Structures are given as structure tokens and as C-alpha cells.
Coordinates of C-alpha atoms and ligand atoms in Angstrom, one line a residue:
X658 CA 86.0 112.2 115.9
X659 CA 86.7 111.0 112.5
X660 CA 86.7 111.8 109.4
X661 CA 85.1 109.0 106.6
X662 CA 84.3 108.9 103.0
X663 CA 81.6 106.4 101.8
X664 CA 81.6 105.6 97.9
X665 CA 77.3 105.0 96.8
X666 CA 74.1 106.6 97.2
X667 CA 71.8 103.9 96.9
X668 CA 69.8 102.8 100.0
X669 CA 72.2 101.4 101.5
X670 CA 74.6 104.4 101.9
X671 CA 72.0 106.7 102.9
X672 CA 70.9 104.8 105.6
X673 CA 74.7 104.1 106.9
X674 CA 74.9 108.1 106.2
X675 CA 72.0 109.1 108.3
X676 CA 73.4 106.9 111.5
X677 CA 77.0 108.4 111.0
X678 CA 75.5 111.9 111.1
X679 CA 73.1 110.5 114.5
X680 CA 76.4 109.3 116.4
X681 CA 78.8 112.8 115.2
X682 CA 80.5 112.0 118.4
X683 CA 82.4 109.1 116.4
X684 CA 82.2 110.2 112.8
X685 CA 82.6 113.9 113.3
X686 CA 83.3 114.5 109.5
X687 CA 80.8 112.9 106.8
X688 CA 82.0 112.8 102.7
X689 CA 79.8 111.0 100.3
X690 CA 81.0 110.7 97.0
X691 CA 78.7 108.4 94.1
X692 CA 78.6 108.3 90.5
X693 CA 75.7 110.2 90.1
X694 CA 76.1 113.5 92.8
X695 CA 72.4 114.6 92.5
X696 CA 71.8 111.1 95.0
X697 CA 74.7 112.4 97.1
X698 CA 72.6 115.6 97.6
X699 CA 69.4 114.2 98.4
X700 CA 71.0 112.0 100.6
X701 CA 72.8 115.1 102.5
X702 CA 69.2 117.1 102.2
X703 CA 67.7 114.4 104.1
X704 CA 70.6 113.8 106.7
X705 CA 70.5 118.0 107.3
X706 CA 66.9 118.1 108.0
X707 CA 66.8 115.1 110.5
X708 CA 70.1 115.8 112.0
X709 CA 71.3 118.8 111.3
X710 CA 74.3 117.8 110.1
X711 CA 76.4 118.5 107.0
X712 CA 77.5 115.6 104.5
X713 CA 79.7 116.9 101.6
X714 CA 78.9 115.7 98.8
X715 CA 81.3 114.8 95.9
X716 CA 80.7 113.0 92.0
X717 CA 83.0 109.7 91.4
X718 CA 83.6 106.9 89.0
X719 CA 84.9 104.3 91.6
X720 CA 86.4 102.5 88.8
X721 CA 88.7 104.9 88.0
X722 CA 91.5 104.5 90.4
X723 CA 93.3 107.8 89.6
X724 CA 90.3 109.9 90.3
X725 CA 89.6 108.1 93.7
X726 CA 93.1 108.2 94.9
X727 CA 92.9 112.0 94.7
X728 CA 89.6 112.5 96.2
X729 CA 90.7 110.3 98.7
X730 CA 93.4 112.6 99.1
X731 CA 91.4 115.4 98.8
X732 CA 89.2 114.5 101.6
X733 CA 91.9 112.9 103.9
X734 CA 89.8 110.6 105.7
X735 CA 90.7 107.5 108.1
X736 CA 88.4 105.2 106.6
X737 CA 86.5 104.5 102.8
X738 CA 83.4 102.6 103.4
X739 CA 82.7 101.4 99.7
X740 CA 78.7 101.2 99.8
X741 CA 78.5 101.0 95.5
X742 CA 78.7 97.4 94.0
X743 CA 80.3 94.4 94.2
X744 CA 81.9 95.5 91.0
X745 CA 84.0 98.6 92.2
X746 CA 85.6 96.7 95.3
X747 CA 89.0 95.7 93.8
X748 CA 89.5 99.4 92.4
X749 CA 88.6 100.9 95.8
X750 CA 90.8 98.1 97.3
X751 CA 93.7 99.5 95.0
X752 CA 93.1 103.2 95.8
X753 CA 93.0 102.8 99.7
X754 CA 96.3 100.8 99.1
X755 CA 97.6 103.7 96.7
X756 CA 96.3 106.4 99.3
X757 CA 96.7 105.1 102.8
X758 CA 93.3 104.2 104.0
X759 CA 91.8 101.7 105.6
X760 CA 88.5 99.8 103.6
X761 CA 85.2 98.5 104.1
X762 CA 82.3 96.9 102.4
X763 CA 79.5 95.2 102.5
X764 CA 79.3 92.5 99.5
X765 CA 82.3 90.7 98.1
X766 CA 83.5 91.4 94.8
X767 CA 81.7 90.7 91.6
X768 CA 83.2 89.9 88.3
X769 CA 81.1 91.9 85.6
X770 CA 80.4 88.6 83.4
X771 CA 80.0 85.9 85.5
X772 CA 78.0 85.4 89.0
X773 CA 80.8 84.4 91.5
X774 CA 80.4 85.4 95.1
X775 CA 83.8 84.3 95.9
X776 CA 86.3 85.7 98.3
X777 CA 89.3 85.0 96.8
X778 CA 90.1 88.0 95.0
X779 CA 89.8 90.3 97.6
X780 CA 91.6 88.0 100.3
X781 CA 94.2 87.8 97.5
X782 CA 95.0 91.9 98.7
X783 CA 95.9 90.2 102.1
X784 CA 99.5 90.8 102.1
X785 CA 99.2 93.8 100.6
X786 CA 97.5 95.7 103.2
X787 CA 99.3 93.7 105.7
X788 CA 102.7 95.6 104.3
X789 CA 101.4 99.2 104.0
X790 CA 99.8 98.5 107.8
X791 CA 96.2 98.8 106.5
X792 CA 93.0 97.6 107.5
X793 CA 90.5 95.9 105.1
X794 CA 87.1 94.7 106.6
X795 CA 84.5 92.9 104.0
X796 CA 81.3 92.4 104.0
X797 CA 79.7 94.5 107.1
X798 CA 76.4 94.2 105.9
X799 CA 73.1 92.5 107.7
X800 CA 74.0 88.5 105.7
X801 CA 77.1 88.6 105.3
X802 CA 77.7 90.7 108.7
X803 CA 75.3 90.1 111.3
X804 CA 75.1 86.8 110.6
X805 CA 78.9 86.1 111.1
X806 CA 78.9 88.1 114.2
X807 CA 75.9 86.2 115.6
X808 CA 77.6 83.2 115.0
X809 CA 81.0 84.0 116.3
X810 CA 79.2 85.2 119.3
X811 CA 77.2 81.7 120.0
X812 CA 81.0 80.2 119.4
X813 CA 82.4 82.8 122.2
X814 CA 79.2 82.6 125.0
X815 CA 77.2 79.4 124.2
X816 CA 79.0 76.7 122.4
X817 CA 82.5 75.4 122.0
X818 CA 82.1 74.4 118.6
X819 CA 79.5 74.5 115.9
X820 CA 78.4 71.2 114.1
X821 CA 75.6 72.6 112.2
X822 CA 74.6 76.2 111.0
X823 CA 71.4 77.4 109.3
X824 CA 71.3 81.0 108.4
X825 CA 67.4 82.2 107.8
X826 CA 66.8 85.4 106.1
X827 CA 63.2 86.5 105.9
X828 CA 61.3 89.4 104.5
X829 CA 57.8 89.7 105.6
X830 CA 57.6 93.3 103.8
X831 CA 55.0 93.7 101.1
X832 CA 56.1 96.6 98.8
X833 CA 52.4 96.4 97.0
X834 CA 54.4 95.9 93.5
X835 CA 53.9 93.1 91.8
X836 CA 57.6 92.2 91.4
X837 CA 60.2 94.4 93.0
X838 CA 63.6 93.6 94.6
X839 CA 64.7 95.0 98.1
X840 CA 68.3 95.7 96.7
X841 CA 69.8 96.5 93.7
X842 CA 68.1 94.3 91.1
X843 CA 70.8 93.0 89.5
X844 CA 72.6 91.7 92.4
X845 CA 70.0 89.8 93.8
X846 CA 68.5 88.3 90.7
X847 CA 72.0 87.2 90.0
X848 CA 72.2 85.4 93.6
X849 CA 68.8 83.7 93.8
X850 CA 69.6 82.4 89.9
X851 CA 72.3 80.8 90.5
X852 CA 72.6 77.1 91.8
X853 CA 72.5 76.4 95.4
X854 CA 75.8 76.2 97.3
X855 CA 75.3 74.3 101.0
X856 CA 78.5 73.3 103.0
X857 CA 78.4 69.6 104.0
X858 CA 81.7 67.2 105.1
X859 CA 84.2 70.0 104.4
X860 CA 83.5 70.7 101.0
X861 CA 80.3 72.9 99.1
X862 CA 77.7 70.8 97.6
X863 CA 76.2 72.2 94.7
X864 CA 72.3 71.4 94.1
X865 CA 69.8 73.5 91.3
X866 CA 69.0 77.0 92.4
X867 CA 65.8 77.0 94.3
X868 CA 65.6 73.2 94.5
X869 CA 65.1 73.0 98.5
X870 CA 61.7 74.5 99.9
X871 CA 61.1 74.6 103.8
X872 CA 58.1 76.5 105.6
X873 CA 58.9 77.9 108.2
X874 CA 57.0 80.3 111.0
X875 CA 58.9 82.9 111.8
X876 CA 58.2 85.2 114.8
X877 CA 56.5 88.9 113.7
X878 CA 56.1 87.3 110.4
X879 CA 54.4 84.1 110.3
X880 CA 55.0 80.7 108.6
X881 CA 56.8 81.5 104.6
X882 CA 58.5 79.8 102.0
X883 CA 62.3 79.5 102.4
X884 CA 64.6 78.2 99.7
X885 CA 68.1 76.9 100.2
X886 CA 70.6 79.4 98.2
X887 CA 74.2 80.2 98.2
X888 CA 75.2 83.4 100.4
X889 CA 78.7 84.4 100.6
X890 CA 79.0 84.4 104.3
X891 CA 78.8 80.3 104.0
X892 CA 82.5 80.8 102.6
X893 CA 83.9 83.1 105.1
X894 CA 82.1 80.9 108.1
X895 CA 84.2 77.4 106.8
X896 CA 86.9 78.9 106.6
X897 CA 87.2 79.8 110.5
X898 CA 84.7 77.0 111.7
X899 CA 86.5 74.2 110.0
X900 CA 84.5 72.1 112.5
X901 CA 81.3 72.6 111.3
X902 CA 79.9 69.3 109.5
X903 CA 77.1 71.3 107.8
X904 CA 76.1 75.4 107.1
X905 CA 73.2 76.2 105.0
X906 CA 71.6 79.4 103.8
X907 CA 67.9 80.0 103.6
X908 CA 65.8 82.9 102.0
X909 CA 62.5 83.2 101.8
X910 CA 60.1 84.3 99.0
X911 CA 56.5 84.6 97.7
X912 CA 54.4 82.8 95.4
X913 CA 54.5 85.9 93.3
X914 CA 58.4 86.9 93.2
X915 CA 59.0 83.1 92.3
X916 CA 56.6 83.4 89.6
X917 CA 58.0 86.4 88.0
X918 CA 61.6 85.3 88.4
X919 CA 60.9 81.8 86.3
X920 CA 59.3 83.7 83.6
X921 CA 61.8 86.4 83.6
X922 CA 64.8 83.8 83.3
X923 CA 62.9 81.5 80.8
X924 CA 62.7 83.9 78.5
X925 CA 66.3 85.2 78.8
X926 CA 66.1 88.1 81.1
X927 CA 68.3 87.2 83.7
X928 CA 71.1 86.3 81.6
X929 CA 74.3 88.5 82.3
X930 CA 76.0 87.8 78.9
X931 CA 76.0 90.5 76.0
X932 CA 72.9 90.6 73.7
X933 CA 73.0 92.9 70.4
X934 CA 69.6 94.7 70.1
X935 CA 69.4 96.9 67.2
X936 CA 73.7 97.3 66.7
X937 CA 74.2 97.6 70.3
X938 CA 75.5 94.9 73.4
X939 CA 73.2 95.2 75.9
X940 CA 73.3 93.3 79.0
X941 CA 69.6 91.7 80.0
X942 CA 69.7 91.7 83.3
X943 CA 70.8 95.3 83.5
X944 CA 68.1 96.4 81.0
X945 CA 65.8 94.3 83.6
X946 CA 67.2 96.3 86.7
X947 CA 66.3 99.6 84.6
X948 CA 62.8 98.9 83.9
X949 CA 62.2 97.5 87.5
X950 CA 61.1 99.4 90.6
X951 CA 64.1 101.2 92.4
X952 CA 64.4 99.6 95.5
X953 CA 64.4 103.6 97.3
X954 CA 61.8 104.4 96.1
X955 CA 59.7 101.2 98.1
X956 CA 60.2 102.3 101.7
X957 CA 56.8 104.6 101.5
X958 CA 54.7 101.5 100.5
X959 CA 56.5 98.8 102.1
X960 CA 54.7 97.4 105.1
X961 CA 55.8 94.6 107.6
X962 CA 58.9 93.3 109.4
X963 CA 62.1 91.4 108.3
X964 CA 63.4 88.8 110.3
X965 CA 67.3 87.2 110.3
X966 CA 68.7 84.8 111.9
X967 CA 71.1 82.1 112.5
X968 CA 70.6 78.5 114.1
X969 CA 73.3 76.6 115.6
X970 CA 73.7 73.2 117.1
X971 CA 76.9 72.3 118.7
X972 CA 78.8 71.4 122.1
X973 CA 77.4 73.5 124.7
X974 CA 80.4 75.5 126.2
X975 CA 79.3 74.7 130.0
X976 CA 79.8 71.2 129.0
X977 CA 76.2 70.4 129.2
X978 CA 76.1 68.1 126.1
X979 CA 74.8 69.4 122.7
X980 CA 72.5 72.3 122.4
X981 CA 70.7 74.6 119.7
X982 CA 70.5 78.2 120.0
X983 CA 68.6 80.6 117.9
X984 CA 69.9 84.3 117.5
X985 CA 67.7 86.7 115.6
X986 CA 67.1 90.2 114.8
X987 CA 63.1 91.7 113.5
X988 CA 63.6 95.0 112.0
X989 CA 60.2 96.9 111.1
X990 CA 59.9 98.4 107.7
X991 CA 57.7 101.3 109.1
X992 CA 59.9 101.9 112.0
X993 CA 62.7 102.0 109.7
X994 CA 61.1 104.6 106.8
X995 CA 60.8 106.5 109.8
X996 CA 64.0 107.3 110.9
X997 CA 65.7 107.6 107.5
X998 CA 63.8 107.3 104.9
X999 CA 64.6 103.7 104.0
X1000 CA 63.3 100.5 104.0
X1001 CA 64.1 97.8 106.4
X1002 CA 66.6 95.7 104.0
X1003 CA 68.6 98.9 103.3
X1004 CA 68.4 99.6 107.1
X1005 CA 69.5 96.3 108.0
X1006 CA 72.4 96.6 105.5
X1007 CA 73.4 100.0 106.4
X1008 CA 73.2 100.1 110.5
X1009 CA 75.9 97.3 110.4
X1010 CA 78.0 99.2 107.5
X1011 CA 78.1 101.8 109.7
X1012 CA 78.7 99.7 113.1
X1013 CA 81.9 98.0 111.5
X1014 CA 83.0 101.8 110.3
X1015 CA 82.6 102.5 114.5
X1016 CA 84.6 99.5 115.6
X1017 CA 87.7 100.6 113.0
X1018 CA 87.7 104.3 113.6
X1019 CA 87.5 103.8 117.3
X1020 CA 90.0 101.4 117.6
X1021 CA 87.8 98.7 118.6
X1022 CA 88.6 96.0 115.6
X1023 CA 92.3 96.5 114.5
X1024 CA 94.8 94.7 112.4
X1025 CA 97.0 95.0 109.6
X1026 CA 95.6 93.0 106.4
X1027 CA 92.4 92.1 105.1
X1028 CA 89.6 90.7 107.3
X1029 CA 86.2 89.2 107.6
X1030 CA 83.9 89.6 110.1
X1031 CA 84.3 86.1 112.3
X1032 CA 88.2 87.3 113.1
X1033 CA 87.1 89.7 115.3
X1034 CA 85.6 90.2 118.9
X1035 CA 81.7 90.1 118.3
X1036 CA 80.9 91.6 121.7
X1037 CA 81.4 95.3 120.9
X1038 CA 79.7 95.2 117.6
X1039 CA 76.7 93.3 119.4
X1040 CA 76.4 95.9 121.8
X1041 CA 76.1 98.4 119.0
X1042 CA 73.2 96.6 117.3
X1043 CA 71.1 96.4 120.6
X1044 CA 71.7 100.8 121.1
X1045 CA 71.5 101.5 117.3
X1046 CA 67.7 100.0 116.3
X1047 CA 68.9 96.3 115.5
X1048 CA 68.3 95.0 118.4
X1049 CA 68.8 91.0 119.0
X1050 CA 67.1 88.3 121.0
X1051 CA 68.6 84.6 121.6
X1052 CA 66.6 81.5 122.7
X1053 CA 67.6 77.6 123.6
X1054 CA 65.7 75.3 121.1
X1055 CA 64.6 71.7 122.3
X1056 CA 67.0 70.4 119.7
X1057 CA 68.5 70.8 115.8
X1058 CA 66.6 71.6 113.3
X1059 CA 64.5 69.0 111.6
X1060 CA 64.7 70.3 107.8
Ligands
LIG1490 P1 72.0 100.6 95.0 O1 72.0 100.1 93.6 O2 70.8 101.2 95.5 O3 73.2 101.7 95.1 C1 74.5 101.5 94.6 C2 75.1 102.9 94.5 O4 76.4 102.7 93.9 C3 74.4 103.8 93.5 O5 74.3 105.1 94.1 C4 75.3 103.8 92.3 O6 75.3 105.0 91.5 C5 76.6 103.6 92.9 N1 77.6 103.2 91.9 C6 77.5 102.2 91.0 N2 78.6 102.1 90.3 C7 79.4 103.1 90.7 C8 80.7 103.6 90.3 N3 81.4 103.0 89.3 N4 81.2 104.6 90.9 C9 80.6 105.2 92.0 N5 79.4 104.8 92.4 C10 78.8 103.8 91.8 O7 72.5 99.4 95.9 P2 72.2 99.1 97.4 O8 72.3 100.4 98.2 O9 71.0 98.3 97.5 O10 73.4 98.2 97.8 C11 74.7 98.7 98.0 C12 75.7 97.5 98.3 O11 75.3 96.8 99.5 C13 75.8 96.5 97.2 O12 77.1 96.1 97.1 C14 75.0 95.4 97.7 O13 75.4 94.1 97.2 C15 75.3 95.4 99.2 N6 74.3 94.8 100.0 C16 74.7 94.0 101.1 C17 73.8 93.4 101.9 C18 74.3 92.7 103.1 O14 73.5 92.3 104.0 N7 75.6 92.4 103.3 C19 72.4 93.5 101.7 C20 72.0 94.4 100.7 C21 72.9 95.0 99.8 P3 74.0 105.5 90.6 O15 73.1 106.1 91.6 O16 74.6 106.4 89.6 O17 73.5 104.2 90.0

């Protein structure tokens, strides 16, 4: 039994809460600790009545390193699993370096001013939790997560190499709003504005943000729009399959959000630069993410099933000549409201946050440094999904994908 501290209270974090406090066997001691403590609580109400388990519940500003290094020593646990924002990763970094502790998240690290999703700050720590013997894991969400384990999987049991990867990431769910986001507005606005990223002949390609439109029928779902976008993972998954010759990421989204979104950024609201507004700097985008539905409050209403995946072609390992597999996961909004309260693209985020907090406390995943997901052994962590409520299904395709 261990003891673990997640940083958040958003959806994410209470549904990684909730499935801690189901398996107690592995995390027998639960601290939550967010900027605003009245979402800890609610979060620990809820985890109490459908458990019966205690959380304790703590307030933080995860950007003040000081104040984290002492609850971190406060609390003592094995583990921080930093479900906040992109934004607070390097300070928790630093205060699990300052404090002892092992690190996860689930998204990689976010400049304030400028839309990034790079790695290279946080694998900049490398060497520095290599020295102090620490463990770093990033990004053990659903995409990036899953999807790197999915693929590293195919890589161990299917193929011996990859030569092309298509990631689809589809949500069926209707929230009944006329625009909402599934995450924290601000973070996904900034992703799906900014240009497409694709990795072709060892270098990105860079094309105009929702420039490449592909229907696709996807199982439990039905046929949607999917655009080509930048997702982090696509950097992590060159760097340790150098042999790919191409790895895309596709999304899909409705008539509706599309519409909203060009109207929105046409008239400036998207923009992440200061704005005055009657003598004060206001950021649009945040002002946008205030006004706008929070994404918690949408698992009542939200109806239908989400649906990600990844497609590879490559050598087949039994040296059968090339072959396409197709390894996907359909997660039911309903089914997930259910269990904790959540919808299914918090669910999908926060089963896996908490899977990759089972594989370091046990012992499972271990190393000295910082890490993604594709360095380690995808079989245990697969298991997990199947026995915690994402389960996965994989399928031989006649060939590659013809979009
Ligand atoms: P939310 O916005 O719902 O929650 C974020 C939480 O972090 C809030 O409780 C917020 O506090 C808290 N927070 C923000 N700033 C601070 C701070 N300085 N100190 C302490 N706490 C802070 O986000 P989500 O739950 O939707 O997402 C959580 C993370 O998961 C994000 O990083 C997101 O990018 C990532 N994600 C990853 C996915 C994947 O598949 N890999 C998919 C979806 C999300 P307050 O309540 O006061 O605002």
C-alpha cells in the first residue's frame, strides 16, 4: 500500500481519485491537494460515498515551489501525480526533485504565452532525476498515454517495425450545449488552433490548423469528421520509432464546434496574448474558458461513446510480409457518469493517470530519470486497462489506410 498526492481537482483528478480509492489495495493512502480546496472536498464527498474511502484534502498553489515542497513533505508520499495544467509541470518537477519524489503527468508542459506542446523542457530535467535516483513519467493520459502504449504494444506482439502510424481520437458524445469543450477550455482551444504538425521522412511537416478533413466510420459511433492536428504524443513516438516514415494525428469534430471555434478566433477570442480592457491585461482565451461551460459540469447531459485508437502498418513480426493492425478502446459516457461522476474524456484521461501511478508504486515501471510512456513494458499497463473499464480490442485490416 502506498501513499500518493495528486495536485488538481478538475475532472481529470477526480476520476483518477475515485479509481485509486476502488483499488486501496495499491494506493492505501489518498492526498489531494488543488488550488481551490472546496473541489478537493467534493471530490473526497463523492469518493467517500461510492467507496467508502477517505481522501484528505489539502489547498495549493502548484507554482509556488516552497509551499509544495513542504506539503510534499507534510504528506510524505512515494508518488506526486500532477493532474493541474500543463503550466504547473516544471514547478512540480522542481519540488519532487527538491523533496524526493517520484512525478507524473498527463500533458506536457505549457509555456503561459505561447502554444508549444514540446517536450523539451521537461526531458531537459533528465539528468537531474537520473542523479537524485528519481522517477519522472509524462504524459499518462488517454492521447498522449494509451495511444503510446498501444503502439509500443503492436511493436512488441504484431510488428517488428512501424512504417506508418495514424492516431484517431473520436468523441461521439453530445453534451446538448451548443459549444462546450470536454477538457479544460483553454487547453484544447489552444491545440485545435494551432497549425497542424504531421511527421513525414524524419522531420514534422507543418500544414494550416484544420486544413486536412477525412470521414471516417467509426465503430459505436458512426461515420464523423476528423481533422489532421498536432498531438504531443507524435513527438515522443519519433523519437523511439525513428523507423516510422509517417505518424499522423486525427480528431474529430462537429459542424457546430467548427463553426463556433472560426467565429471565436476571427474575432480574437482565442488569442493567448495580453489585451487591456478597461486598465486591465486580460488574457482572451482565459476570459473565453470563464464564460464557457465547465467541462464537470457536462457528464449529466453528455450522451454517447468515445472511441481511440491507433493504426499501424509495418513488418509483420512472424515475417508474414506487411500488415495493418487497428487497436482501439470505446468508452461510454453514461457508463462512465456512472461510476464516478465524470464524463467519458475525463474518464479516459484519468483511468490511465491512475494506471501509470499503479505500475510506479508497485514496482512494475522503474528507472532513474525522466520517461515517456513508449520506454516501458506495455504489457502490464494493458492488462490494467482491460480490468479497470478501458477495455481494448485489436483487429487485422486488409491493408494501410487509404487517407
Ligand atoms: P481542469 O481545468 O478541469 O482541472 C485543472 C485543475 O488544476 C483545477 O482543479 C485547477 O484549479 C487546478 N489548478 C490550476 N492551476 C493550479 C495551480 N497553480 N495550483 C494548483 N492547482 C491548480 O482540467 P482537466 O481535469 O480537464 O485536465 C487536467 C490535466 O489533464 C490537464 O493538464 C490536461 O491538459 C490533461 N489532459 C490530458 C489528456 C490526455 O489524454 N493525456 C486529456 C485531457 C486532459 P481550480 O479548480 O482552482 O481552477
Amino acid at each position: 500500500m502506498s501513499t500518493v498526492l495528486v495536485i488538481g481537482a478538475g475532472g481529470v483528478s477526480s476520476v483518477c481519485v475515485h479509481k485509486m480509492a476502488m483499488n486501496a489495495d495499491i494506493f492505501g493512502d489518498i492526498h489531494l491537494a488543488s488550488r481551490t480546496k472546496s473541489k478537493c472536498d467534493s471530490i473526497a464527498a463523492s469518493v467517500k460515498e461510492r467507496t467508502g474511502q477517505d481522501v484528505a484534502t489539502y489547498e495549493i498553489d502548484a507554482e509556488e515551489v516552497p509551499a509544495m515542497v513542504n506539503l510534499i513533505r507534510k504528506v510524505g508520499p512515494s508518488l506526486v501525480v500532477n493532474l493541474a495544467l500543463p503550466y504547473q509541470d516544471l514547478p512540480i518537477m522542481d519540488a519532487c526533485l527538491e523533496a524526493g519524489v517520484d512525478y507524473l503527468d498527463t500533458a506536457n508542459y505549457e509555456p503561459k504565452d505561447e502554444a508549444k506542446f514540446e517536450y523539451k523542457w521537461q526531458w531537459a530535467y533528465h539528468d537531474r532525476f537520473k542523479q537524485a535516483g528519481l522517477m519522472a513519467l509524462l504524459g499518462s493520459g488517454f492521447d498522449p498515454g494509451v495511444t503510446s502504449v498501444f503502439t509500443m504494444w503492436l511493436k512488441k506482439h504484431k510488428l517488428k517495425s512501424i512504417r506508418q502510424l495514424d492516431i484517431l481520437d473520436c468523441n461521439g458524445g453530445d453534451h446538448g450545449q451548443a459549444f462546450a469543450t470536454n477538457f479544460n477550455p483553454e487547453i484544447n482551444i489552444r491545440e485545435v488552433t494551432a497549425p497542424a504538425r504531421h511527421w513525414e521522412n524524419g522531420e514534422f511537416v507543418e500544414t494550416p490548423a484544420m486544413g486536412k478533413k477525412v470521414e471516417f466510420d467509426f465503430e459505436a459511433v458512426g461515420p464523423k469528421n476528423m481533422y489532421m492536428m498536432y498531438h504531443e504524443e507524435l513527438e515522443s513516438l519519433a523519437k523511439f520509432n525513428p523507423e516510422m516514415e509517417r505518424a499522423r494525428f486525427w480528431m474529430t469534430f462537429g459542424d457546430e464546434y467548427i463553426k463556433h471555434l472560426t467565429v471565436l478566433q476571427n474575432v480574437g477570442m482565442t488569442r493567448i496574448d495580453p489585451v487591456k480592457y478597461q486598465g486591465k491585461e486580460i488574457i482572451p482565451l482565459q476570459f473565453l474558458a470563464a464564460v464557457l461551460p465547465k467541462p464537470e459540469t457536462l457528464g449529466e447531459t453528455t450522451k454517447g461513446n468515445t472511441n481511440i485508437g491507433v493504426i499501424a502498418t509495418g513488418e509483420a513480426l512472424d515475417g508474414s510480409g506487411e500488415k495493418t493492425f487497428y487497436i482501439n478502446n470505446i468508452c461510454s459516457h453514461e457508463a462512465a457518469y456512472e461510476e464516478t461522476g465524470n464524463q467519458a474524456v475525463s474518464y479516459t484521461t484519468g483511468v490511465p493517470a491512475m494506471i501509470g501511478s499503479a505500475m510506479m508504486v508497485t514496482g512494475k515501471w522503474t528507472g532513474d530519470g525522466v520517461f515517456n510512456m513508449e520506454e516501458m513494458d506495455p504489457d502490464p499497463f494493458m492488462d490494467m486497462l482491460n480490468d479497470h473499464g478501458l477495455p481494448w480490442q485489436v483487429k487485422e485490416l486488409d491493408g494501410p489506410v487509404d487517407f
